[in-house]
Amino acid sequence: MLIELSDDMPVTCADTILFRLSMLGITPVLAHPERHPEIARSPAVIESFVRHGGKLQITAPALLGEAGRRERRVCERLLRQGLVAVLATDAHGVEDAGCLGRALARATKWIGSAAEDLVSRIPAEILGLA
Ligand SMILES: [Fe+2]
């Protein structure tokens, strides 16, 4: 299930959501972690969520800096720390999906071929397709 924390929700809410959804056999995928003020200040605050099975999904425009330098830096830190499960388009229509290739190329520069897993293997596993 794709979830998002509003800025005023503490990151610990993600742990509570993870626990409750896990009881139902649902894996929460946290969208836009790079936007959350607590995570932006210290990406380590989301480690517990990831360690317990939650997934982080960053988006291509944020990674490419289209949402500002701060979000780009947070994306890079989350990627380099191995906390990201999914790199997504944030597309609200097929016409918005074109930046994924550029984002994948950038991510590959930072973390190597493991970036490919973020757009193929791991999303497929989350969807039960792999
Ligand atoms: Fe979005």
PDB file of C-alpha atoms in Angstrom, residues 49-119:
ATOM      1  CA  PHE A  49      10.906   1.583   9.235  1.00  0.00           C
ATOM      2  CA  VAL A  50      13.082   0.048   6.510  1.00  0.00           C
ATOM      3  CA  ARG A  51      14.744  -2.471   8.815  1.00  0.00           C
ATOM      4  CA  HIS A  52      11.326  -3.775   9.845  1.00  0.00           C
ATOM      5  CA  GLY A  53      10.152  -4.305   6.269  1.00  0.00           C
ATOM      6  CA  GLY A  54       8.758  -0.936   5.170  1.00  0.00           C
ATOM      7  CA  LYS A  55       9.734   0.277   1.695  1.00  0.00           C
ATOM      8  CA  LEU A  56      10.811   3.769   0.619  1.00  0.00           C
ATOM      9  CA  GLN A  57       9.862   5.116  -2.785  1.00  0.00           C
ATOM     10  CA  ILE A  58      11.644   8.203  -4.076  1.00  0.00           C
ATOM     11  CA  THR A  59      10.639   9.900  -7.299  1.00  0.00           C
ATOM     12  CA  ALA A  60      12.536  10.719 -10.462  1.00  0.00           C
ATOM     13  CA  PRO A  61      11.804  14.479 -10.518  1.00  0.00           C
ATOM     14  CA  ALA A  62      12.991  14.832  -6.905  1.00  0.00           C
ATOM     15  CA  LEU A  63      16.149  12.841  -7.638  1.00  0.00           C
ATOM     16  CA  LEU A  64      16.840  15.031 -10.681  1.00  0.00           C
ATOM     17  CA  GLY A  65      16.540  18.204  -8.630  1.00  0.00           C
ATOM     18  CA  GLU A  66      13.276  19.374 -10.156  1.00  0.00           C
ATOM     19  CA  ALA A  67      11.837  19.736  -6.664  1.00  0.00           C
ATOM     20  CA  GLY A  68      14.836  21.669  -5.406  1.00  0.00           C
ATOM     21  CA  ARG A  69      18.351  20.971  -4.248  1.00  0.00           C
ATOM     22  CA  ARG A  70      17.343  19.870  -0.765  1.00  0.00           C
ATOM     23  CA  GLU A  71      15.105  17.045  -2.021  1.00  0.00           C
ATOM     24  CA  ARG A  72      17.781  16.000  -4.519  1.00  0.00           C
ATOM     25  CA  ARG A  73      20.353  15.775  -1.725  1.00  0.00           C
ATOM     26  CA  VAL A  74      17.998  13.775   0.485  1.00  0.00           C
ATOM     27  CA  CYS A  75      17.352  11.358  -2.399  1.00  0.00           C
ATOM     28  CA  GLU A  76      21.065  10.907  -2.886  1.00  0.00           C
ATOM     29  CA  ARG A  77      21.692  10.261   0.819  1.00  0.00           C
ATOM     30  CA  LEU A  78      18.812   7.754   1.057  1.00  0.00           C
ATOM     31  CA  LEU A  79      20.112   5.964  -2.037  1.00  0.00           C
ATOM     32  CA  ARG A  80      23.729   5.860  -0.892  1.00  0.00           C
ATOM     33  CA  GLN A  81      22.611   4.502   2.497  1.00  0.00           C
ATOM     34  CA  GLY A  82      20.750   1.677   0.773  1.00  0.00           C
ATOM     35  CA  LEU A  83      17.381   2.706   2.193  1.00  0.00           C
ATOM     36  CA  VAL A  84      15.457   3.108  -1.076  1.00  0.00           C
ATOM     37  CA  ALA A  85      13.366   0.251  -2.496  1.00  0.00           C
ATOM     38  CA  VAL A  86      11.662   1.969  -5.416  1.00  0.00           C
ATOM     39  CA  LEU A  87      12.485   4.746  -7.871  1.00  0.00           C
ATOM     40  CA  ALA A  88       9.177   5.905  -9.361  1.00  0.00           C
ATOM     41  CA  THR A  89       8.031   8.457 -11.903  1.00  0.00           C
ATOM     42  CA  ASP A  90       5.494  10.342  -9.762  1.00  0.00           C
ATOM     43  CA  ALA A  91       3.587  10.424 -13.051  1.00  0.00           C
ATOM     44  CA  HIS A  92      -0.083  11.251 -12.933  1.00  0.00           C
ATOM     45  CA  GLY A  93      -0.359  10.301 -16.618  1.00  0.00           C
ATOM     46  CA  VAL A  94       1.783   8.570 -19.248  1.00  0.00           C
ATOM     47  CA  GLU A  95       3.019  11.915 -20.563  1.00  0.00           C
ATOM     48  CA  ASP A  96       4.847  12.531 -17.243  1.00  0.00           C
ATOM     49  CA  ALA A  97       6.810   9.276 -17.215  1.00  0.00           C
ATOM     50  CA  GLY A  98       9.715  10.305 -19.451  1.00  0.00           C
ATOM     51  CA  CYS A  99      12.142  11.339 -16.723  1.00  0.00           C
ATOM     52  CA  LEU A 100      12.569   7.852 -15.253  1.00  0.00           C
ATOM     53  CA  GLY A 101      15.403   6.936 -17.637  1.00  0.00           C
ATOM     54  CA  ARG A 102      17.375  10.059 -16.747  1.00  0.00           C
ATOM     55  CA  ALA A 103      16.774   9.450 -13.053  1.00  0.00           C
ATOM     56  CA  LEU A 104      17.919   5.841 -13.378  1.00  0.00           C
ATOM     57  CA  ALA A 105      21.112   7.011 -15.104  1.00  0.00           C
ATOM     58  CA  ARG A 106      21.783   9.469 -12.266  1.00  0.00           C
ATOM     59  CA  ALA A 107      21.062   6.851  -9.601  1.00  0.00           C
ATOM     60  CA  THR A 108      23.399   4.417 -11.371  1.00  0.00           C
ATOM     61  CA  LYS A 109      26.217   6.978 -11.096  1.00  0.00           C
ATOM     62  CA  TRP A 110      25.667   7.097  -7.345  1.00  0.00           C
ATOM     63  CA  ILE A 111      25.035   3.456  -6.445  1.00  0.00           C
ATOM     64  CA  GLY A 112      25.986   1.472  -9.535  1.00  0.00           C
ATOM     65  CA  SER A 113      23.971  -1.322 -11.080  1.00  0.00           C
ATOM     66  CA  ALA A 114      21.902  -1.781  -7.901  1.00  0.00           C
ATOM     67  CA  ALA A 115      19.860   1.174  -9.162  1.00  0.00           C
ATOM     68  CA  GLU A 116      18.301  -1.073 -11.809  1.00  0.00           C
ATOM     69  CA  ASP A 117      16.657  -3.122  -9.032  1.00  0.00           C
ATOM     70  CA  LEU A 118      14.751  -0.019  -7.892  1.00  0.00           C
ATOM     71  CA  VAL A 119      12.815   0.187 -11.168  1.00  0.00           C
TER      72      VAL A 119
END
